[in-house]
Amino acid sequence: MFTDVDYDVVIAGGGLAGLCLAKQLRDAHPELSVLVAERERSPIPLSAFKVGESSVEVGAHYFASVVGVRDYLEEHQLEKLGLRYFYGNGEGLHQESEFGVNRFLPAKSYQLNRGSFEEHLRVVAIEAGARLEQGVRVLDIEIGEQEAPHRVTYQLDDEGEQEPVTVTCRWVVDATGRHRLLQRKLDLTKRYPKPHNSVWFRLEGVLDTDSAVDAGQTAWHDRAQEPRWNSTNHFMFEGGWVWAIPLAPDHTSVGIVVSDDLHPVTKFNRLEKAIDFVVDRVPGFAPAIRELPVLDFRVLKNYSHSSHQVFSQDRWACVGDAAVFADPYYSVGSNLIGYANGFVTEMIGRDKQGSFDEPFVRYANRWFLSLAEGLTQNIQGSYAFHDNAVIMSLKTVWDYYVGWSFSDPQFYNNTYLDEPTSTTLSALGAHAVATQGTIMNLFKEWARSYRGAFEFDYIDYYDDLPTLARLFVQNLPSDEAPDFASVLTSIRDGLDRIEELAHVIFYLALEDALPEHLEAVRARGWLNVTALSLNPERWEEDGLFNPKSRPRPDEVKVLEAEMRALYRTPSTAGN
Ligand SMILES: Cc1cc2nc3c(=O)[nH]c(=O)nc-3n(C[C@H](O)[C@H](O)[C@H](O)COP(=O)(O)OP(=O)(O)OC[C@H]3O[C@@H](n4cnc5c(N)ncnc54)[C@H](O)[C@@H]3O)c2cc1C
């Protein structure tokens, strides 16, 4: 469709991000010629291929509805039973605090066997009209100046010497994953201050969380209505977590993720050491974990990165891991693929219409990178207190409030693709975003001075939290075209509830860490939640008692009752 080029779009790398983008582009603009140049040839190994196996709601919606592979996911991948967290010291999972869901959520998400999924995406992209060159290595991308075409050079990745091929294109997208061809070439990589590392391996067979607990523990077994295996299981410890993720049909992915300052990766950089570490954390996984055949073992140091820029007015873009990688903790990798691919599809559409301009590129970079970097800081800021069940459960509830009622609807309704609409929403959410930083600092302070005023055995973050469940359902994507007025009403509702939750979290933190101040703070009434802290000397100065919003004490009271019901104080243990 563009003139004087071999292809309108060349995508370097046909993994999850590149293949989804090829399909999305061809669906949105069928006249575009799209080439995907991918190093790995089919058949792709099942399971022992890549990480990025757990999807959450935005990523699942992206795959199912935007890329359009819902039927395939339903039939060939496993439905995910939400995120599940265990907090304890290896004394037996039935004695640990557990945070998860009893049943599948109204919005589906999936556990992805990346081998079979990418094999299917290859077929889907080709059927949509993209050309896929398999078994080729992209050697170089030369960015054309001004309106000049880009030149992409690739070579058959075979043993023998093959002549490189150079093709020209109007748009080039780097989707080479951690290879990050363009980011390295243009020196755009940004690193986070604290390295985080991961090791993982895949097992042929089911490493079942339910089987890790003796069948005689009937109360523990009965409280989950579906197999816990279907969840993304997180076994938390100070400075990190172990994951167990089911892969269709009957394989299991196991990984260890740590903050480098608390656990040097040398503790588990060999398979035997990694298995010992997992068994130490979850003794019930033995002997199965030592008996199931191991399909692979990988070590990845310092996995997070960002970039100074991911979209350019010069018609290039980076998507997937070639753009950014946040942190695997909330399984948001696929969400970020959805957002970046959405921006690229929008930009190419605007270019086609002659309305692609620098302000939109600037906005897209700012919006996307602040999302990715904000997520990373939010997640990695809590590794030091990953073992604190109460604070981490409150943090997860907080993150769900913000995610489900403010961030996710912007994807479902495509508002992030329209700068004026997005700016309106950002202005509306500025207070919540400011509170996000304050609450994170509050959690950190609280973790340092935690006295153990609360405990819990099990929290179902859907059934036990009706306000959160209501916000979740209310913000799910609908089949109807989004009506901005109702999106706004729903987001306003969520933002009010977020502010009320901040009050409740503060009261709980005070009750534990500074009980002598609790009643006096309550007596001051409505608070400025951007000034919350556990430092009473700062409260007046920071303006804690100078609220900027309408007081809603009744709503806080109702929410506080809902939240308090999740916890008991140690003296009421066993009640
Ligand atoms: C420890 C860990 C856990 C994670 N867990 C999750 C999770 O639970 N959920 C989630 O959503 N995300 C997770 N992620 C992120 C996950 O990696 C990404 O979501 C996803 O895999 C990124 O897809 P991609 O297409 O960018 O990269 P990839 O899937 O790696 O694809 C890149 C492709 O480019 C090809 N390629 C590379 N170089 C070249 C070249 N020169 N020429 C041609 N082809 C090339 C490769 O063969 C590959 O197929 C995790 C990441 C890590 C590190």
XYZ file of C-alpha atoms and ligand atoms in Angstrom:
628
model
C 0.000 0.000 0.000
C 2.912 2.371 0.690
C 4.944 2.919 -2.478
C 8.596 2.118 -3.254
C 9.018 -0.495 -0.531
C 9.122 -4.298 -0.519
C 6.814 -4.453 2.528
C 4.691 -1.924 4.343
C 5.734 -3.415 7.687
C 8.593 -5.722 8.639
C 8.407 -7.293 12.090
C 11.757 -8.610 13.303
C 11.002 -11.559 15.587
C 7.870 -13.678 15.452
C 7.317 -14.603 19.092
C 4.254 -13.714 21.121
C 4.410 -9.961 20.477
C 5.442 -10.102 16.811
C 2.908 -12.741 15.734
C 0.040 -11.045 17.578
C 0.984 -7.727 15.994
C 1.062 -9.258 12.501
C -2.463 -10.605 12.971
C -3.738 -7.383 14.531
C -2.277 -5.252 11.732
C -3.711 -7.392 8.970
C -7.136 -7.408 10.655
C -7.109 -3.635 11.122
C -5.581 -2.778 7.727
C -5.961 -5.717 5.309
C -4.203 -3.830 2.518
C -0.879 -3.724 4.432
C 1.865 -6.130 3.397
C 3.476 -7.548 6.543
C 6.610 -9.675 6.794
C 7.554 -11.457 10.021
C 11.185 -12.639 10.165
C 11.604 -15.279 12.879
C 14.664 -17.287 13.871
C 12.976 -20.443 15.230
C 11.571 -22.935 12.784
C 8.441 -24.984 13.392
C 7.864 -27.361 15.068
C 8.335 -25.413 18.294
C 9.022 -27.559 21.376
C 6.004 -27.967 23.635
C 6.366 -26.327 27.086
C 10.167 -26.038 27.224
C 10.238 -22.925 25.090
C 9.701 -19.565 26.742
C 8.420 -18.011 29.930
C 5.390 -15.741 29.893
C 2.900 -18.507 30.591
C 0.420 -16.808 32.879
C -1.936 -14.181 31.500
C -4.092 -11.755 33.475
C -7.332 -10.102 32.395
C -5.988 -7.432 30.023
C -3.564 -9.809 28.292
C -6.234 -12.505 28.062
C -8.698 -10.009 26.573
C -6.026 -8.927 24.111
C -5.391 -12.486 22.905
C -9.036 -13.593 22.938
C -10.790 -10.525 21.520
C -8.235 -8.326 19.778
C -6.025 -11.022 18.252
C -9.186 -13.124 18.026
C -8.038 -16.532 19.274
C -10.663 -17.044 21.990
C -11.909 -20.395 20.612
C -8.376 -21.736 20.401
C -7.599 -20.644 23.981
C -10.798 -22.229 25.267
C -10.081 -25.494 23.556
C -6.320 -25.903 23.806
C -5.045 -23.905 26.778
C -5.977 -24.028 30.460
C -8.308 -21.547 32.069
C -6.539 -19.871 34.933
C -7.892 -19.954 38.478
C -6.575 -16.484 39.261
C -3.384 -15.597 41.075
C -2.796 -17.501 44.334
C -0.332 -16.585 47.071
C 0.927 -18.635 50.000
C 2.744 -17.000 52.901
C 4.706 -19.197 55.293
C 8.006 -20.832 56.041
C 7.621 -24.306 54.645
C 5.655 -25.638 57.602
C 3.003 -27.094 55.270
C 0.694 -25.171 52.944
C -2.368 -25.904 55.095
C -0.725 -23.917 57.898
C 0.153 -20.973 55.685
C -1.927 -17.882 54.932
C -3.490 -18.274 51.498
C -4.823 -15.535 49.202
C -6.612 -16.686 46.045
C -10.003 -17.448 44.531
C -12.339 -20.413 44.948
C -13.681 -20.442 41.452
C -12.937 -19.111 37.991
C -13.490 -15.355 37.662
C -16.178 -13.883 35.371
C -13.460 -12.575 33.031
C -11.352 -15.434 31.807
C -7.598 -15.586 31.804
C -5.409 -18.436 30.630
C -2.260 -20.400 31.380
C -0.308 -20.518 28.142
C 1.810 -23.357 26.921
C 3.981 -21.044 24.852
C 5.135 -23.740 22.448
C 1.662 -24.744 21.286
C 0.337 -21.169 21.505
C 3.021 -19.704 19.257
C 2.645 -22.590 16.814
C -1.028 -21.648 16.545
C -0.272 -17.924 16.262
C 2.004 -18.658 13.303
C -0.911 -20.289 11.492
C -3.242 -17.457 12.474
C -0.843 -14.737 11.273
C -0.289 -16.500 7.947
C -4.021 -17.076 7.458
C -4.580 -13.379 8.115
C -2.262 -12.637 5.187
C 1.103 -11.922 6.833
C 4.209 -13.530 5.364
C 6.296 -15.522 7.845
C 9.953 -16.234 7.099
C 11.033 -18.936 9.544
C 14.571 -19.914 10.401
C 16.021 -16.511 9.541
C 18.128 -14.268 11.734
C 17.662 -10.528 11.388
C 21.191 -9.141 11.247
C 20.562 -5.447 11.003
C 17.924 -2.756 10.786
C 18.937 0.471 9.060
C 16.524 3.270 9.815
C 15.703 5.359 6.746
C 16.015 9.096 7.214
C 13.004 11.357 6.740
C 10.687 9.531 4.338
C 13.335 7.068 3.070
C 12.484 3.373 3.481
C 14.101 1.291 6.218
C 16.355 -1.613 5.243
C 16.131 -4.895 7.123
C 18.824 -7.493 6.492
C 18.351 -11.124 7.428
C 20.000 -14.417 6.721
C 18.941 -18.033 6.784
C 19.976 -19.273 10.221
C 21.353 -22.560 8.866
C 24.721 -24.222 9.190
C 25.817 -23.363 5.644
C 26.880 -19.915 4.452
C 23.866 -18.151 2.976
C 23.782 -14.771 1.300
C 21.980 -12.185 3.467
C 18.765 -10.748 2.053
C 17.870 -7.066 2.421
C 14.278 -5.870 2.170
C 12.911 -2.344 2.358
C 9.872 -1.267 4.337
C 7.977 1.808 5.483
C 7.603 0.606 9.090
C 9.907 -1.653 11.058
C 8.972 -3.184 14.394
C 11.490 -4.823 16.682
C 9.832 -7.820 18.351
C 13.025 -9.823 18.914
C 12.305 -10.247 22.629
C 15.236 -9.920 24.996
C 17.523 -9.760 21.960
C 16.387 -6.093 21.668
C 17.977 -5.453 18.297
C 16.927 -1.808 17.900
C 17.183 -0.838 21.548
C 20.816 -1.953 21.608
C 21.645 -0.442 18.244
C 20.160 2.929 19.220
C 21.508 2.695 22.780
C 18.078 3.154 24.344
C 18.164 0.605 27.190
C 17.305 1.826 30.687
C 18.137 -0.335 33.700
C 16.446 -0.337 37.103
C 18.674 0.270 40.128
C 18.155 -3.133 41.797
C 18.713 -6.308 39.766
C 16.135 -9.077 40.041
C 16.899 -12.595 38.832
C 14.990 -15.708 37.926
C 15.565 -19.389 37.242
C 12.947 -21.760 35.885
C 12.373 -25.283 34.653
C 9.518 -27.219 33.131
C 8.364 -30.637 34.368
C 6.658 -33.290 32.306
C 3.699 -33.997 34.557
C 1.551 -32.291 37.144
C 3.239 -30.747 40.173
C 0.026 -30.357 42.085
C -0.409 -27.802 44.861
C -3.371 -29.733 46.294
C -1.312 -32.921 46.480
C 1.337 -31.053 48.478
C -1.033 -31.235 51.473
C -2.117 -34.421 53.209
C -5.623 -35.559 52.157
C -6.570 -35.618 55.844
C -6.520 -31.794 55.933
C -10.116 -31.738 54.732
C -10.937 -28.143 55.724
C -8.016 -26.918 53.617
C -8.946 -29.124 50.679
C -12.655 -28.320 50.854
C -12.307 -24.554 50.829
C -11.178 -24.461 47.179
C -13.883 -25.501 44.751
C -11.492 -25.938 41.821
C -8.014 -27.510 41.647
C -5.426 -25.064 42.952
C -3.118 -26.390 40.214
C -5.027 -24.179 37.759
C -3.910 -21.003 39.540
C -0.650 -19.185 39.061
C 0.644 -20.350 42.439
C 3.067 -18.031 44.224
C 4.953 -19.349 47.255
C 6.224 -16.213 48.887
C 9.344 -15.622 50.948
C 11.306 -12.569 52.007
C 12.988 -11.195 48.898
C 11.226 -13.388 46.349
C 8.745 -16.067 45.377
C 8.486 -19.467 43.757
C 5.972 -20.010 40.960
C 4.119 -23.141 39.867
C 2.087 -22.711 36.678
C 0.101 -25.470 34.955
C 0.640 -25.929 31.226
C -1.738 -27.758 28.926
C -2.092 -30.632 28.698
C -0.274 -31.827 31.832
C 3.080 -30.114 32.277
C 4.169 -27.715 35.029
C 6.370 -24.648 34.916
C 8.323 -23.935 38.110
C 10.392 -20.817 38.731
C 12.193 -18.882 41.432
C 12.267 -15.087 41.325
C 14.409 -13.021 43.683
C 15.695 -9.586 44.445
C 19.451 -9.918 44.023
C 20.314 -7.995 47.189
C 18.416 -10.512 49.330
C 19.193 -13.763 47.491
C 22.225 -14.118 45.231
C 21.329 -16.199 42.199
C 24.214 -18.577 42.992
C 21.826 -20.150 45.531
C 19.901 -21.828 42.710
C 21.805 -21.443 39.462
C 21.916 -25.208 38.957
C 18.900 -27.477 38.614
C 19.616 -29.555 41.746
C 20.071 -26.408 43.850
C 16.891 -24.883 42.423
C 14.871 -28.016 43.220
C 16.302 -28.104 46.762
C 15.322 -24.456 47.208
C 11.746 -25.110 46.024
C 11.438 -28.159 48.302
C 12.701 -26.105 51.209
C 9.909 -23.598 50.577
C 7.216 -26.194 49.705
C 8.236 -29.520 51.290
C 4.997 -31.127 50.059
C 6.284 -30.883 46.462
C 8.710 -33.706 47.262
C 9.013 -36.415 46.147
C 7.036 -35.527 42.962
C 9.317 -32.631 42.004
C 12.356 -34.921 42.113
C 10.654 -37.697 40.156
C 8.989 -35.871 37.248
C 11.113 -35.645 34.079
C 12.731 -32.199 33.704
C 12.338 -30.643 30.244
C 14.676 -27.639 30.577
C 16.438 -25.326 33.008
C 17.172 -21.616 32.513
C 18.811 -18.842 34.514
C 18.106 -15.179 33.743
C 19.888 -12.414 35.619
C 18.682 -8.841 35.885
C 15.520 -9.480 33.894
C 13.893 -6.021 34.070
C 14.601 -3.234 31.656
C 12.969 -0.177 30.225
C 13.814 2.084 27.317
C 14.252 5.781 26.629
C 11.900 5.435 23.691
C 9.815 2.669 22.108
C 7.883 4.477 19.347
C 9.344 6.876 16.801
C 8.143 9.465 14.352
C 10.728 7.839 12.056
C 8.343 4.866 11.675
C 9.978 2.346 13.957
C 8.730 0.773 17.150
C 9.706 -1.833 19.731
C 7.114 -4.187 21.238
C 7.093 -7.031 23.776
C 10.335 -7.720 25.614
C 12.195 -5.815 22.891
C 10.536 -2.713 24.365
C 10.315 -3.245 28.133
C 10.072 -5.960 30.709
C 8.532 -5.067 34.059
C 8.439 -7.973 36.511
C 6.750 -11.377 36.302
C 5.047 -11.030 39.711
C 1.602 -9.950 38.422
C 1.991 -11.624 34.991
C 1.648 -8.305 33.178
C 3.969 -9.080 30.235
C 1.037 -9.847 27.926
C -0.776 -6.698 29.031
C 2.204 -4.629 27.927
C 2.281 -6.488 24.607
C -1.383 -5.564 24.121
C -0.793 -1.878 24.852
C 2.331 -1.545 22.673
C 0.778 -3.454 19.768
C -2.315 -1.262 20.071
C -0.191 1.872 19.789
C 1.710 0.514 16.753
C -1.516 -0.444 14.970
C -2.909 3.020 15.663
C 0.265 4.761 14.431
C 0.414 2.787 11.198
C -3.284 3.517 10.625
C -2.640 7.238 11.127
C 0.375 7.097 8.818
C -1.825 5.528 6.141
C -4.277 8.400 6.500
C -1.528 11.035 6.571
C -2.317 12.062 10.159
C 0.637 10.485 11.990
C 2.376 13.203 13.968
C 5.101 13.830 16.541
C 2.788 14.867 19.439
C 1.055 11.473 19.309
C 4.407 9.663 19.332
C 5.550 11.725 22.304
C 2.306 11.015 24.132
C 2.493 7.268 23.359
C 6.070 6.967 24.634
C 5.230 8.873 27.790
C 2.034 6.930 28.486
C 3.454 3.478 27.783
C 6.792 3.934 29.528
C 5.248 5.442 32.636
C 2.881 2.460 32.830
C 5.743 -0.058 32.482
C 8.098 1.756 34.842
C 5.350 2.451 37.386
C 4.444 -1.252 37.422
C 8.060 -2.290 37.892
C 8.654 0.103 40.771
C 5.369 -0.815 42.415
C 6.094 -4.547 42.197
C 9.791 -4.532 42.992
C 9.315 -2.133 45.902
C 7.613 -4.929 47.833
C 10.066 -7.852 47.485
C 11.622 -7.025 50.875
C 8.297 -7.762 52.621
C 7.014 -10.582 50.422
C 6.862 -12.766 53.514
C 4.399 -10.460 55.310
C 1.007 -12.036 54.577
C -1.112 -9.208 55.963
C 0.674 -6.305 54.302
C 1.078 -8.168 51.003
C -2.590 -9.172 50.996
C -3.575 -5.522 51.527
C -1.159 -4.437 48.829
C -2.620 -6.952 46.397
C -6.157 -5.783 47.194
C -5.002 -2.197 46.660
C -3.344 -3.070 43.342
C -6.498 -4.856 42.184
C -8.619 -1.815 43.047
C -6.337 0.420 40.975
C -5.826 -2.105 38.177
C -9.374 -3.300 37.748
C -11.154 0.015 38.157
C -8.715 2.537 36.683
C -5.989 1.010 34.479
C -7.654 -1.985 32.811
C -10.774 -0.137 31.543
C -8.457 2.143 29.562
C -7.413 -0.904 27.548
C -10.882 -2.423 27.236
C -12.298 0.875 25.979
C -9.273 1.859 23.883
C -9.199 5.255 25.585
C -5.394 5.078 25.833
C -5.246 5.414 22.036
C -6.931 8.808 22.088
C -4.738 11.456 23.678
C -7.466 13.969 24.670
C -9.599 11.247 26.299
C -6.601 9.754 27.985
C -5.552 13.170 29.296
C -9.018 13.643 30.797
C -8.738 10.277 32.538
C -5.205 11.006 33.749
C -6.367 14.286 35.281
C -9.234 12.440 36.941
C -6.894 9.747 38.249
C -4.040 12.052 39.296
C -5.113 11.920 42.944
C -5.183 8.096 42.914
C -1.822 7.953 41.163
C -0.321 10.259 43.809
C -1.896 8.084 46.509
C -0.352 5.002 44.893
C 3.146 6.284 45.757
C 2.061 7.247 49.267
C 0.437 3.884 49.967
C 3.497 2.055 48.676
C 5.679 4.038 51.094
C 3.192 3.354 53.867
C 3.426 -0.399 53.204
C 7.230 -0.200 53.294
C 7.227 1.738 56.577
C 4.622 -0.571 58.045
C 6.574 -3.693 57.072
C 9.605 -2.372 58.949
C 7.599 -1.857 62.152
C 5.005 -4.628 61.826
C 3.823 -5.933 65.206
C 1.497 -8.717 64.080
C -1.902 -7.288 65.043
C -3.668 -9.236 62.279
C -3.642 -12.723 60.812
C -5.633 -14.675 58.280
C -5.921 -18.231 57.056
C -7.619 -17.684 53.740
C -8.826 -14.701 51.735
C -10.859 -15.196 48.595
C -10.186 -11.937 46.816
C -13.388 -12.189 44.817
C -16.024 -13.742 47.101
C -14.775 -12.089 50.309
C -14.438 -8.610 48.791
C -17.843 -7.638 47.368
C -16.845 -4.031 46.629
C -13.823 -5.141 44.623
C -15.873 -7.825 42.858
C -18.469 -5.209 41.898
C -15.795 -2.895 40.469
C -14.268 -5.815 38.585
C -17.530 -6.811 36.914
C -18.605 -3.230 36.259
C -15.401 -2.498 34.338
C -15.234 -5.614 32.198
C -15.277 -5.124 28.433
C -18.714 -5.261 26.889
C -19.753 -6.294 23.390
C -21.303 -2.874 22.830
C -19.203 0.044 21.587
C -17.929 1.893 24.679
C -19.911 4.938 25.678
C -17.481 7.452 27.160
C -19.991 8.895 29.644
C -20.549 5.509 31.266
C -16.805 4.735 31.207
C -16.257 8.012 33.074
C -18.980 7.265 35.618
C -17.506 3.862 36.276
C -13.963 5.176 36.613
C -15.142 7.935 38.995
C -16.847 5.282 41.093
C -13.599 3.280 41.208
C -11.521 6.318 42.150
C -13.821 7.113 45.083
C -13.567 3.530 46.314
C -9.761 3.674 45.975
C -9.666 6.749 48.211
C -11.895 5.022 50.762
C -9.664 1.947 50.694
C -6.659 4.176 51.423
C -8.412 5.339 54.619
C -9.105 1.753 55.684
C -5.539 0.604 55.012
C -4.239 3.543 57.039
C -6.497 2.696 59.991
C -5.312 -0.934 59.918
C -1.671 0.156 59.718
C -2.158 2.520 62.671
C -3.922 -0.128 64.712
C -0.889 -2.354 64.300
C 2.051 0.031 64.262
C 0.832 3.144 66.136
C -2.286 2.077 68.063
C -1.976 5.041 70.433
C -2.729 7.391 67.505
C -5.656 5.540 65.962
C -8.586 7.157 67.766
C -7.135 10.662 67.480
C -6.697 10.209 63.737
C -10.218 8.841 63.360
C -11.529 11.858 65.271
C -9.968 14.189 62.691
C -12.347 12.729 60.113
C -11.693 12.716 56.400
C -8.006 12.644 55.418
C -5.838 13.810 52.596
C -4.735 10.321 51.558
C -1.785 11.587 49.533
C -0.193 12.499 52.901
C -0.529 9.147 54.696
C 2.514 7.994 56.630
C 3.469 6.338 59.880
C 5.381 9.410 60.980
C 3.034 11.442 63.242
C 5.467 14.344 63.288
C 4.918 14.874 59.588
C 1.141 14.620 59.512
C 0.328 18.317 60.056
C 3.152 19.512 57.846
C 2.232 17.099 55.033
C -1.394 18.217 55.179
C -2.877 14.896 56.278
C -5.779 16.696 57.949
C -6.450 19.034 55.019
C -8.523 16.834 52.743
C -9.199 17.930 49.191
C -12.193 15.735 48.496
C -15.746 15.275 49.730
C -15.841 13.309 53.015
C -17.566 9.929 52.733
C -17.386 8.492 56.271
C -20.315 6.108 55.768
C -18.693 4.506 52.748
C -15.418 4.113 54.652
C -17.312 2.484 57.514
C -18.895 -0.082 55.206
C -15.603 -0.822 53.476
C -13.756 -1.040 56.773
C -16.219 -3.672 57.996
C -15.707 -5.606 54.761
C -11.920 -5.447 55.056
C -11.778 -6.201 58.786
C -13.788 -9.366 58.233
C -10.797 -10.714 56.279
C -8.499 -10.636 59.292
C -8.496 -11.733 62.891
C -6.343 -10.485 65.709
C -4.096 -13.173 67.212
C -6.126 -13.153 70.443
C -9.214 -14.233 68.477
C -7.280 -17.008 66.698
C -9.411 -20.065 66.268
C -12.693 -18.107 66.561
C 11.087 -14.901 34.520
C 10.029 -14.342 33.623
C 8.706 -14.703 33.809
C 7.715 -14.171 33.002
N 6.415 -14.491 33.247
C 5.449 -13.904 32.527
C 4.087 -14.210 32.767
O 3.755 -15.014 33.632
N 3.151 -13.606 32.010
C 3.483 -12.722 31.028
O 2.581 -12.197 30.379
N 4.750 -12.441 30.758
C 5.741 -13.002 31.479
N 7.030 -12.741 31.189
C 7.317 -11.852 30.085
C 7.355 -12.623 28.779
O 8.693 -12.883 28.483
C 6.707 -11.817 27.730
O 5.366 -11.568 28.065
C 6.716 -12.462 26.343
O 7.405 -13.650 26.269
C 7.388 -11.506 25.402
O 7.152 -11.912 24.097
P 8.055 -11.357 22.939
O 7.383 -11.725 21.676
O 8.441 -9.979 23.185
O 9.405 -12.173 23.085
P 9.660 -13.689 22.628
O 8.443 -14.499 22.798
O 10.921 -14.085 23.267
O 9.861 -13.548 21.066
C 10.974 -12.990 20.466
C 11.196 -13.747 19.172
O 12.199 -13.107 18.430
C 13.007 -14.091 17.811
N 14.298 -13.473 17.545
C 15.198 -12.990 18.435
N 16.245 -12.457 17.790
C 15.995 -12.591 16.470
C 16.693 -12.223 15.305
N 17.854 -11.589 15.357
N 16.131 -12.513 14.120
C 14.938 -13.149 14.031
N 14.237 -13.517 15.110
C 14.757 -13.237 16.307
C 13.068 -15.229 18.812
O 13.324 -16.457 18.179
C 11.676 -15.169 19.425
O 10.769 -16.075 18.848
C 8.051 -13.281 31.968
C 9.383 -12.947 31.754
C 10.363 -13.454 32.576
C 11.783 -13.058 32.340
